[in-house]
Tab-separated table of C-alpha atoms in Angstrom:
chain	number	residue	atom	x	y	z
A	27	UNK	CA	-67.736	228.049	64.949
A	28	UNK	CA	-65.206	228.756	62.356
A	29	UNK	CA	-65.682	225.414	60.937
A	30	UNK	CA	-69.620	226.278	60.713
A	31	UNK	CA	-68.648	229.442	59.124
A	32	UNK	CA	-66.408	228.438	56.236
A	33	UNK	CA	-69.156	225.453	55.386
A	34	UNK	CA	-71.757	227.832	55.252
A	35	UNK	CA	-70.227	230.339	52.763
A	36	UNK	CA	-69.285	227.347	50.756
A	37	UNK	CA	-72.860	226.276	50.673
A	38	UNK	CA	-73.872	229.913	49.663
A	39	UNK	CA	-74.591	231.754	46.384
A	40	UNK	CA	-75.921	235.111	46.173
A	41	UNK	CA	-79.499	235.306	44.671
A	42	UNK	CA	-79.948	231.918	43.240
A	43	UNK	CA	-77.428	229.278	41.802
A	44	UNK	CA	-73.876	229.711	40.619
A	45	UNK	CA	-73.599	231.386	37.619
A	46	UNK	CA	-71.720	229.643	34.941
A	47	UNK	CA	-69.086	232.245	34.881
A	48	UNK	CA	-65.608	230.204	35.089
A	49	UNK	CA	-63.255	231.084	38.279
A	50	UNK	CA	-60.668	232.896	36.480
A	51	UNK	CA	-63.418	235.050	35.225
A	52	UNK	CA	-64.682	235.587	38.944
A	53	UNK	CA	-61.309	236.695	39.980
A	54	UNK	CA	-60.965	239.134	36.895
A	55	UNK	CA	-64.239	240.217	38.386
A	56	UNK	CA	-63.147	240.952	41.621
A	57	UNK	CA	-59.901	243.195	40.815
A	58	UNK	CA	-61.748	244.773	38.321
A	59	UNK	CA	-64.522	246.092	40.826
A	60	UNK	CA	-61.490	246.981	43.373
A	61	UNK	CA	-59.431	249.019	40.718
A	62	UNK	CA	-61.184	251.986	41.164
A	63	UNK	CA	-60.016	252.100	45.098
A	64	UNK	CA	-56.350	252.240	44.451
A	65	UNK	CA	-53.630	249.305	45.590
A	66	UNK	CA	-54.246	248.372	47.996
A	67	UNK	CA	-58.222	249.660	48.083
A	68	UNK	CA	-59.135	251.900	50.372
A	69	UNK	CA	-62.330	253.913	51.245
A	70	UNK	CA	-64.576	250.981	49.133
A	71	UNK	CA	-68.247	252.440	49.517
A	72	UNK	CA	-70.791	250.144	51.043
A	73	UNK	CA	-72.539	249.807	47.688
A	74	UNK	CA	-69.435	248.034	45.534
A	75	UNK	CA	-68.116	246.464	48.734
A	76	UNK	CA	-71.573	244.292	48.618
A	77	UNK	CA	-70.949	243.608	44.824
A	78	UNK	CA	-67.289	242.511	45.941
A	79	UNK	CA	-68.551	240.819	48.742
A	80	UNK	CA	-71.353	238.644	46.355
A	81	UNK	CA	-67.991	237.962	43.699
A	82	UNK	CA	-66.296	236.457	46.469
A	83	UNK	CA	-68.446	234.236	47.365
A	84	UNK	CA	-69.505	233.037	44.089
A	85	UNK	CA	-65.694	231.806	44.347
A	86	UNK	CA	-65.141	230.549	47.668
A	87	UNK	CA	-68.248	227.998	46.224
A	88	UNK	CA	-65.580	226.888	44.043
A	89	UNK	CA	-62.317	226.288	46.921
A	90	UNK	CA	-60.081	223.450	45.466
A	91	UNK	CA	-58.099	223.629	48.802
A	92	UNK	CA	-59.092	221.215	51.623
A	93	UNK	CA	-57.480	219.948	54.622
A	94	UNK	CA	-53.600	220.152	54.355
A	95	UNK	CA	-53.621	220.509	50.596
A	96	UNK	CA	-54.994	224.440	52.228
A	97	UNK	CA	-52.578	224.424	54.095
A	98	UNK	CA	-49.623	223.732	51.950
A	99	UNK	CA	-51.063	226.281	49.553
A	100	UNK	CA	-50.277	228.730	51.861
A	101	UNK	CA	-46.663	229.003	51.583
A	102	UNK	CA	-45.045	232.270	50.067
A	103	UNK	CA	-45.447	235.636	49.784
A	104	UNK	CA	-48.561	237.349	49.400
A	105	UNK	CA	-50.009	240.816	47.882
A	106	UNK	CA	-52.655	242.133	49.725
A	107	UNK	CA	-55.688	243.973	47.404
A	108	UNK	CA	-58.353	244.710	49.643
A	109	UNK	CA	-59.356	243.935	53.278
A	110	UNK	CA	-61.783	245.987	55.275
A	111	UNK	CA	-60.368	245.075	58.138
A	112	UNK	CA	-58.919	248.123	60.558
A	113	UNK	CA	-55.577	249.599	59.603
A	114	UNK	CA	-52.688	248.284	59.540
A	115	UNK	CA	-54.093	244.705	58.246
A	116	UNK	CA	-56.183	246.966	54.970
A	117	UNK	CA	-52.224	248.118	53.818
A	118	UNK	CA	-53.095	251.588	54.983
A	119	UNK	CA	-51.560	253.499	58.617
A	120	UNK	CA	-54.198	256.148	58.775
A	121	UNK	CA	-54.819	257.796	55.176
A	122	UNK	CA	-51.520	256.883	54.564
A	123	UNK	CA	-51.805	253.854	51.698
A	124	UNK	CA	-48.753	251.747	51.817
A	125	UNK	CA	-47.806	247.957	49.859
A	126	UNK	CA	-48.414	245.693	52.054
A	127	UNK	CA	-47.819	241.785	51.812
A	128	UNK	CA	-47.707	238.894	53.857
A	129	UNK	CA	-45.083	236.290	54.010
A	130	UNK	CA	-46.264	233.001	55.479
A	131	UNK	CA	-44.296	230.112	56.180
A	132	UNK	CA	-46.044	226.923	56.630
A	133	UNK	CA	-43.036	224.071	58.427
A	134	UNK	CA	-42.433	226.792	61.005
A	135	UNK	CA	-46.284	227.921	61.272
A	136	UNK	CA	-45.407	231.425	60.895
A	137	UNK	CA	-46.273	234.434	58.769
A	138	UNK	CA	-45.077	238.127	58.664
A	139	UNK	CA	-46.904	241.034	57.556
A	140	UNK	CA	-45.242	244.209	55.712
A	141	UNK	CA	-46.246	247.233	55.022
A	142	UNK	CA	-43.958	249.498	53.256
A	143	UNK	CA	-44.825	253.508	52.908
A	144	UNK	CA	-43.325	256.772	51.952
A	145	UNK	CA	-41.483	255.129	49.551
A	146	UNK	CA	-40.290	252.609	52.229
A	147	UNK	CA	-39.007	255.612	54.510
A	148	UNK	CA	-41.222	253.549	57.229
A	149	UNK	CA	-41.578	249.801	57.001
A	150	UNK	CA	-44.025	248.055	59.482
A	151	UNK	CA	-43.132	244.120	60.604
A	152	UNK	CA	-45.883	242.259	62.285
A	153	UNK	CA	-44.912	238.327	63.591
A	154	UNK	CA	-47.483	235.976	63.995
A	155	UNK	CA	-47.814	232.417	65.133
A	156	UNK	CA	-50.875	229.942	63.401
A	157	UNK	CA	-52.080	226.505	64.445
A	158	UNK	CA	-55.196	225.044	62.220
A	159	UNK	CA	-58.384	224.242	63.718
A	160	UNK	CA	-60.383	222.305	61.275
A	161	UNK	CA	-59.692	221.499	57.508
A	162	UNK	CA	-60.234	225.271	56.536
A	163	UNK	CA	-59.544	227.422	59.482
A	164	UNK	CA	-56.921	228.797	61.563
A	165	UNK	CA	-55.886	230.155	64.987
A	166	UNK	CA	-53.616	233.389	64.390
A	167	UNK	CA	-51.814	234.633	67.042
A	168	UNK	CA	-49.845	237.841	67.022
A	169	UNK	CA	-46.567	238.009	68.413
A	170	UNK	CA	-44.859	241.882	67.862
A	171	UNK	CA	-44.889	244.656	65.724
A	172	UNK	CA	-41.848	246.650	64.655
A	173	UNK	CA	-41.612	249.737	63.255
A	174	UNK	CA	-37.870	250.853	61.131
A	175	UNK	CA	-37.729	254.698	59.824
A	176	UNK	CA	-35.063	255.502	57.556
A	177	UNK	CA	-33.776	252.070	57.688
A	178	UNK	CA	-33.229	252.056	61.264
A	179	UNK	CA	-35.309	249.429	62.877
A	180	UNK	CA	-37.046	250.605	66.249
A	181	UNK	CA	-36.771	247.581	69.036
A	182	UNK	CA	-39.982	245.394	68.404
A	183	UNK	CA	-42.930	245.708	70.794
A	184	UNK	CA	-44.739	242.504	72.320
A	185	UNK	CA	-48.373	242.596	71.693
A	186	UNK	CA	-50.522	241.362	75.274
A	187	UNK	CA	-51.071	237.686	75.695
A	188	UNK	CA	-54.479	236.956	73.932
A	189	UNK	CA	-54.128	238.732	70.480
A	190	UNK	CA	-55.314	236.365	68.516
A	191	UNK	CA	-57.693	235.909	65.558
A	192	UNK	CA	-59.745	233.476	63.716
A	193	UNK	CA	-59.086	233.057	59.774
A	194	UNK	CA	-61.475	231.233	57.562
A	195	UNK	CA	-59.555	229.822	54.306
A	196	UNK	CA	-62.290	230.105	52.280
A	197	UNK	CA	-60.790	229.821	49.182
A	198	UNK	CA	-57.143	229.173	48.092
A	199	UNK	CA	-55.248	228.453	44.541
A	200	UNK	CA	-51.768	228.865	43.317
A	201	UNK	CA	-52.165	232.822	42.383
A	202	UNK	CA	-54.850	233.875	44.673
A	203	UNK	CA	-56.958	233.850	48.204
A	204	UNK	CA	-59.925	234.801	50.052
A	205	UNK	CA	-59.556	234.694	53.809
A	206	UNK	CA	-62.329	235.512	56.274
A	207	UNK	CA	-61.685	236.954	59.577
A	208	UNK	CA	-62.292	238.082	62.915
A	209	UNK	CA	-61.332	238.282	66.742
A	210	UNK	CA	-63.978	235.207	67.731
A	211	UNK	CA	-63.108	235.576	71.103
A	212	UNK	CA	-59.315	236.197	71.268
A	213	UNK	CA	-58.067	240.158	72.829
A	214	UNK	CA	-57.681	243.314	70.486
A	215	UNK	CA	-55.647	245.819	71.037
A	216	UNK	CA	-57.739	248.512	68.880
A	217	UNK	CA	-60.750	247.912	71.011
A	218	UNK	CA	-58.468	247.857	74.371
A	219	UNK	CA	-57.673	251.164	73.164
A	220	UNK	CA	-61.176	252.296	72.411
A	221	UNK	CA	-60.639	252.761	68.911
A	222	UNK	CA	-63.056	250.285	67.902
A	223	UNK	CA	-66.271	249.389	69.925
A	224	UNK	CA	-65.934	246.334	71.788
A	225	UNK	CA	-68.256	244.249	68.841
A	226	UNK	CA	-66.661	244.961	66.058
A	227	UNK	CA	-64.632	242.367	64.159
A	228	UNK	CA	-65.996	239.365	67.063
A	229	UNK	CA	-67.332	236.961	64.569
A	230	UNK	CA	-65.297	234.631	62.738
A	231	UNK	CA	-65.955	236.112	59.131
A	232	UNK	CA	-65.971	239.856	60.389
A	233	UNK	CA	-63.319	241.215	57.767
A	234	UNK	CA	-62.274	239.815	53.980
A	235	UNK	CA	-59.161	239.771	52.836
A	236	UNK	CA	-58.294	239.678	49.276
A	237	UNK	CA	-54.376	238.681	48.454
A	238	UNK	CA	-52.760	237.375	45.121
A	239	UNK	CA	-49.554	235.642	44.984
A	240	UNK	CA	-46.537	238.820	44.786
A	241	UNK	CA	-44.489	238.732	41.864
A	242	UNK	CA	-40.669	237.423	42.057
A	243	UNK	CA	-39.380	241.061	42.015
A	244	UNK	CA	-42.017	242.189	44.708
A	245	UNK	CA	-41.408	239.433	46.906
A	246	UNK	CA	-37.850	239.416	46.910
A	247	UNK	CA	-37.850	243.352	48.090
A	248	UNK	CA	-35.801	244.606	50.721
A	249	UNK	CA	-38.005	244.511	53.693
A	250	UNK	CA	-36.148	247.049	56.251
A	251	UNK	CA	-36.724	250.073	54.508
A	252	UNK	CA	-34.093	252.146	53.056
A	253	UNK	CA	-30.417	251.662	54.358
A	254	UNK	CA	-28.594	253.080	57.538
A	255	UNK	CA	-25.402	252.253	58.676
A	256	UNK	CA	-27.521	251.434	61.948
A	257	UNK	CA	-29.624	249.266	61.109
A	258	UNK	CA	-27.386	246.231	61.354
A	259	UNK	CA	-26.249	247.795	64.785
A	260	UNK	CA	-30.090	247.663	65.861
A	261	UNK	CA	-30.454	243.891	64.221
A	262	UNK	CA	-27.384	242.600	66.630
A	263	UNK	CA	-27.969	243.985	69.944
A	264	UNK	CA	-32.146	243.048	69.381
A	265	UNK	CA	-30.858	239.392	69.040
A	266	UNK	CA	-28.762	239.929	72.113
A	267	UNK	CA	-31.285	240.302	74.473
A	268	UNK	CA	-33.609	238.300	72.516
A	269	UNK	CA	-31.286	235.277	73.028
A	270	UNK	CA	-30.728	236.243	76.753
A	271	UNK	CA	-34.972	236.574	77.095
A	272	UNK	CA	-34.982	232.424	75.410
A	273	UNK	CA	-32.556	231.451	77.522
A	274	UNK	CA	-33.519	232.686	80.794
A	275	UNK	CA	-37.323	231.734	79.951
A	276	UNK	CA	-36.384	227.627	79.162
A	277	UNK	CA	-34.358	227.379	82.043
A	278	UNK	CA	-35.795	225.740	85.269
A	279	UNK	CA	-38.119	223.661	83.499
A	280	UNK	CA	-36.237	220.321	82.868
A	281	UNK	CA	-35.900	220.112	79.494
A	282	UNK	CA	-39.527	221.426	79.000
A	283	UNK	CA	-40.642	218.799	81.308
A	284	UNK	CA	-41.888	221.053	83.695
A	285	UNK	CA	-43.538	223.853	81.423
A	286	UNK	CA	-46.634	225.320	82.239
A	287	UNK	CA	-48.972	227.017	79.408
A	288	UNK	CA	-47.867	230.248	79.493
A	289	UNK	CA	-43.722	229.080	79.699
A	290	UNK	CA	-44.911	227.459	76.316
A	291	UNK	CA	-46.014	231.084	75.303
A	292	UNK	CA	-43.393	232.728	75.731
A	293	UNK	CA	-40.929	230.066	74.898
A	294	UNK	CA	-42.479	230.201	71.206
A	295	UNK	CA	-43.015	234.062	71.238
A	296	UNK	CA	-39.418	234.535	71.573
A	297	UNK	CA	-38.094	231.611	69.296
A	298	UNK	CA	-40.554	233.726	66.621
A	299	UNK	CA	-39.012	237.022	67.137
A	300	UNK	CA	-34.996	235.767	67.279
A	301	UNK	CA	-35.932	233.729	63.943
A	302	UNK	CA	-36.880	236.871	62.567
A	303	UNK	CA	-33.463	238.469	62.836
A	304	UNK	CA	-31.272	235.138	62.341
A	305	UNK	CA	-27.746	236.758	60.471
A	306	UNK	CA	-27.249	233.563	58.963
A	307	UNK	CA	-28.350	233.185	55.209
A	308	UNK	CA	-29.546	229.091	53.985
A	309	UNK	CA	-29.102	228.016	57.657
A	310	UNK	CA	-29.026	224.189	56.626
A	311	UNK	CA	-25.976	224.283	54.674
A	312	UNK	CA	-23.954	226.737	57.110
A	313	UNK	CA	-20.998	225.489	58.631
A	314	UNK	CA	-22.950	227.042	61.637
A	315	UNK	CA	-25.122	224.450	61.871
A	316	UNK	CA	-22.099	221.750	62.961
A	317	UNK	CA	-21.360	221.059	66.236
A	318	UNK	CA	-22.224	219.912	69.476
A	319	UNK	CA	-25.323	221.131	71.035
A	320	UNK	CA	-26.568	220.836	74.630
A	321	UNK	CA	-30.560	220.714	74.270
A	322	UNK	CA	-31.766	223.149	76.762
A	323	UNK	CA	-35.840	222.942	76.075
A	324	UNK	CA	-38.028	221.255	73.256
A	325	UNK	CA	-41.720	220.115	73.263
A	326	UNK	CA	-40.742	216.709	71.883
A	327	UNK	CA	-42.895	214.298	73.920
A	328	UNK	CA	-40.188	211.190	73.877
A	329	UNK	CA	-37.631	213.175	75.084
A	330	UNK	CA	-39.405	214.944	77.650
A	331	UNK	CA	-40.802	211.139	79.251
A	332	UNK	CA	-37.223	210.156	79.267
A	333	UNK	CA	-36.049	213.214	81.263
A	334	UNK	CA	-38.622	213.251	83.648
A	335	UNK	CA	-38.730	209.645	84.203
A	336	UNK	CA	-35.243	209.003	83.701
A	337	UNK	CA	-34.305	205.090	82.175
A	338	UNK	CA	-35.549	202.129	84.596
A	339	UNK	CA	-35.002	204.123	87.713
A	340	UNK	CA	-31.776	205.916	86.027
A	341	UNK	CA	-32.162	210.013	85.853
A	342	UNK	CA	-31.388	211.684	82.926
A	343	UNK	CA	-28.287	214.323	83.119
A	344	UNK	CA	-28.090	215.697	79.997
A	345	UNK	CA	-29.595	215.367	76.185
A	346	UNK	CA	-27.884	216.519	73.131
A	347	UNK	CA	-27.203	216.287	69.222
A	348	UNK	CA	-23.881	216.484	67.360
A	349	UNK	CA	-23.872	217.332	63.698
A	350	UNK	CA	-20.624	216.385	62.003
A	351	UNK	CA	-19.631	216.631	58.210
A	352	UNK	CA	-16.753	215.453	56.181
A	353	UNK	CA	-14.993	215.080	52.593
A	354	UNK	CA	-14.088	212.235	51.099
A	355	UNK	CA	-10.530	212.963	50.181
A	356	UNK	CA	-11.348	216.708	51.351
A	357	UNK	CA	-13.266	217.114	48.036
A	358	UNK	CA	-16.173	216.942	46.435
A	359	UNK	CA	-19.650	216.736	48.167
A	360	UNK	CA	-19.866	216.608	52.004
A	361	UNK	CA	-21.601	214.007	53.956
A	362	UNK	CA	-23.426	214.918	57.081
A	363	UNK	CA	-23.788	212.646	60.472
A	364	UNK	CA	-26.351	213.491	62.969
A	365	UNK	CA	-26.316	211.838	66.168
A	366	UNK	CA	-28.842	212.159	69.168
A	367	UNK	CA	-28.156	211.471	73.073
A	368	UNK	CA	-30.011	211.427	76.301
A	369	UNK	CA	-27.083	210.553	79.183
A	370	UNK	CA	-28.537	209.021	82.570
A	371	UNK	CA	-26.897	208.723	85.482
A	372	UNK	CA	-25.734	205.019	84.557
A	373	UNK	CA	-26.887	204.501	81.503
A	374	UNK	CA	-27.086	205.956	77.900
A	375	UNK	CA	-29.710	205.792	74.753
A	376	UNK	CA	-28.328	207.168	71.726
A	377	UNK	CA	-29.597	207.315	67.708
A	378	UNK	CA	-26.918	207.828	65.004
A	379	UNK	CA	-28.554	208.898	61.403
A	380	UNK	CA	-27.384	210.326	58.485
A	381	UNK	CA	-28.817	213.860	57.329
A	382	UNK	CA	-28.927	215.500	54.381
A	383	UNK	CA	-29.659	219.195	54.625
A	384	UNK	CA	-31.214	221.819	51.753
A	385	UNK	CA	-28.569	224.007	49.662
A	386	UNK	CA	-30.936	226.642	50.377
A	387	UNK	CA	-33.508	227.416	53.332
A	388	UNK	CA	-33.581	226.002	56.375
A	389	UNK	CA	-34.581	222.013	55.688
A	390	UNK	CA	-32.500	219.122	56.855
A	391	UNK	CA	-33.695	215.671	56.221
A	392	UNK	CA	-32.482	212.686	57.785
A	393	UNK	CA	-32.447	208.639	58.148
A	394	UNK	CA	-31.625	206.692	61.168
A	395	UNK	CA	-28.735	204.401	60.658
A	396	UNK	CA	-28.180	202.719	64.473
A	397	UNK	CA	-29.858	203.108	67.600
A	398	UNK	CA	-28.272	201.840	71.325
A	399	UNK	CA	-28.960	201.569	75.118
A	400	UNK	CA	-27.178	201.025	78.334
A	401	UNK	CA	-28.148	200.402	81.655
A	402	UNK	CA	-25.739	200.091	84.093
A	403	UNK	CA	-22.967	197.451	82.821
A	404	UNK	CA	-25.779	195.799	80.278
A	405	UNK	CA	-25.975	197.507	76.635
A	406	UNK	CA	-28.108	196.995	73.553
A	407	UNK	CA	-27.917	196.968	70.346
A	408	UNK	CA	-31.949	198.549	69.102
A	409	UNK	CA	-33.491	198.556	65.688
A	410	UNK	CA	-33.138	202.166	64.249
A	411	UNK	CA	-36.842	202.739	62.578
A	412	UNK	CA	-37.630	206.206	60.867
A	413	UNK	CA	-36.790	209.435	59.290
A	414	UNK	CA	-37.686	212.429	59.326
A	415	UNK	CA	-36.569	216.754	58.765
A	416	UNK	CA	-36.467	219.825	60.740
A	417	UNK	CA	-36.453	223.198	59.921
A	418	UNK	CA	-33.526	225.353	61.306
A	419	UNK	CA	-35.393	228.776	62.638
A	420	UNK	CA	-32.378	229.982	63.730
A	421	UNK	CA	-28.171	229.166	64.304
A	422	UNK	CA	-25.394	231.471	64.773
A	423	UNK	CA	-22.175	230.761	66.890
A	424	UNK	CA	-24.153	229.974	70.001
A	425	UNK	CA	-28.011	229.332	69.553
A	426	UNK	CA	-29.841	226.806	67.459
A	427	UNK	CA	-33.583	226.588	67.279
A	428	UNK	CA	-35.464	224.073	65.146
A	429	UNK	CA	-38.567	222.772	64.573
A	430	UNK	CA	-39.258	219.288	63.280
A	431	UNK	CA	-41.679	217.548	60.879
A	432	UNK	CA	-44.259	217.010	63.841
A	433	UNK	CA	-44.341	220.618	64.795
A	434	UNK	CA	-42.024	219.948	68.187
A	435	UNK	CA	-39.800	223.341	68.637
A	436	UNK	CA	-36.109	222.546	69.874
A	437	UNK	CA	-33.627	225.451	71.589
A	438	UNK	CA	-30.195	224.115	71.762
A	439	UNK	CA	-27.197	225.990	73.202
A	440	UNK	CA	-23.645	225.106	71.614
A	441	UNK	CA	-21.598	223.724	73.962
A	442	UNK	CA	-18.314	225.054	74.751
């Protein structure tokens, strides 16, 4: 249906052809007819929300994002304008009009939203997953909202199993987008509570959002309001019992083997919320990342056929990776080793690459180099074929969750 949608309002112009004004003109247009309603607006009357309304579509007739080009086009940091949606999503919490933006980040399929008010004396965090369905739609699925006051962030609350959302990409370029939006199906919390009647904001294009890309100093501002010697007190002991939650929920389940629908859930609900608070700055390059480290779940389909099938009538005791690095000399640039094993009872397969990872962010790219097997007393030399990255969500002394270039999460536990 979303699909449908976002064809159809491509298809569309309001009262006749498209005009030949040019799409920087038509996005003038549109900022120029919300100006009047503050920044975010707020309280647009019905009359100039249906002249915004026609303005928009006149330029989602002219998207230049399809497929994963929309995708990709995502990635950053994002002012909101305008959305009629219900507070907090319109930048407002009550009368109350805040800055909000949205920070999306497209390898880990994961965006935050931020409002800031009261001259950031209270700062609201909402996590969210995404998945596309289609060349210009998504699935949206939020995971917690936090709230910090006076810099001292409150413990995050889990939203019900269900909340999810629709968004239509209908239009997408470097400084600006147009997203439509609605429930289409998925639980909301506002109508749970009665605040909204149980049809409003079901179809797919319900709400419109209207964002442009933030400015380097907006996006780069603090995002925990203003500071309190708590606040990093509050950060440590929520990733505490956020690891704890992980750990406990991908245990019993062989790897990931043996995970049902909603252990996936809540396996990826929790890897969302402890990569929000990882302590560890450009996790790639951190000496952090080095080690040993026991995998202890991971959706990665090879992996999980070898531990559940074990190797020719071998089963599999334990999978893990070691990342090494070292210095010519002990100067000058280091070169990184990454090695992968599964261990059978009997038997071994392992894959030795080398890796490469990002000065900054979380990207680490890598090349396979050798590749082995042993059965019993009989080992093999294979052909090592590929390469590939992964994204490091979060490391610190003890946890390390990634995900890879085909979307498979991995939770790895350093071993002692």
């Amino acid at each position: 249906r979303g699909i449908k949608i976002v064809r159809e309002l491509a298809s569309r112009s309001v009262g006749g052809p498209l005009p030949s004004s040019g799409t920087a003109d038509l996005k003038k247009s549109i900022l120029a007819l919300l100006e009047p309603f503050g920044d975010p607006a707020l309280r647009v009357p019905d009359t100039d929300f249906r002249l915004i309304d026609e303005q928009c579509r006149l330029l989602e007739a002219r998207n230049p994002a399809r497929g994963a080009d929309a995708l990709e086009a995502l990635q950053g940091c994002w002012k909101v304008r305008y959305s009629n949606a219900p507070p907090p999503s319109n930048g407002a919490l009550g009368p109350v009009r805040g800055a909000a933006f949205q920070r999306v980040d497209v390898p880990s399929r994961t965006y935050t939203n931020e409002l800031s008010l009261l001259g950031a004396a209270l700062f609201v965090q909402l996590t969210a997953t995404f998945e596309p369905r289609g060349p210009l739609a998504l699935r949206v699925a939020f995971q917690t909202i936090t709230f910090s006051i006076l810099g001292l962030r409150l413990p995050p609350v889990a939203f019900p199993p269900g909340t999810e959302r629709t968004w239509l990409l209908t239009y997408t370029d470097e400084d600006t987008r147009l997203v439509r939006a609605g429930v289409d199906g998925g639980r909301s919390t506002a109508r749970d509570l009665g605040l909204l009647s149980r049809e409003e904001g079901e179809a797919a294009d319900s709400y419109l959002f209207v964002l442009t890309r933030a400015t380097p100093s907006e996006s780069s501002r603090a995002p925990a309001g203003l500071p309190s010697p708590l606040a990093p007190l509050a950060r440590a002991a929520e990733r505490r019992r956020l690891k704890a939650q992980l750990l406990e929920a991908c245990g019993g389940q062989s790897l990931g083997a043996e995970a049902g629908a909603e252990d996936l859930r809540r396996v990826r609900d929790l890897s969302v919320r402890l990569a929000a608070l990882t302590p560890t700055a450009d996790p790639a390059s951190s000496p952090l990342l080095c080690g040993t480290w026991d995998i202890v779940w991971t959706t990665e389909s090879e992996l999980l056929a070898l531990t559940k099938r074990g190797l020719l009538g071998l089963p599999c005791t334990a999978a893990y990776q070691a990342i090494a690095r070292t210095r010519e000399g002990g100067a000058g640039p280091w070169a990184y080793s990454l090695d992968n094993a599964i261990e059978f009872d009997g038997g071994f397969l392992r894959v030795g690459s080398t890796c490469e990872p990002a000065a900054s962010g979380g990207r680490v790219n890598f090349v396979f180099q050798s590749c082995a097997a042993r059965w019993r007393a009989l080992e093999l030399p294979l052909p090592p074929v590929g390469s590939g990255w992964f994204d490091v969500l979060y490391v610190d002394e003890e946890l390390r969750v990634c995900r890879d270039s085909r979307g498979d999460l991995q939770v790895c536990a350093r071993r002692k």
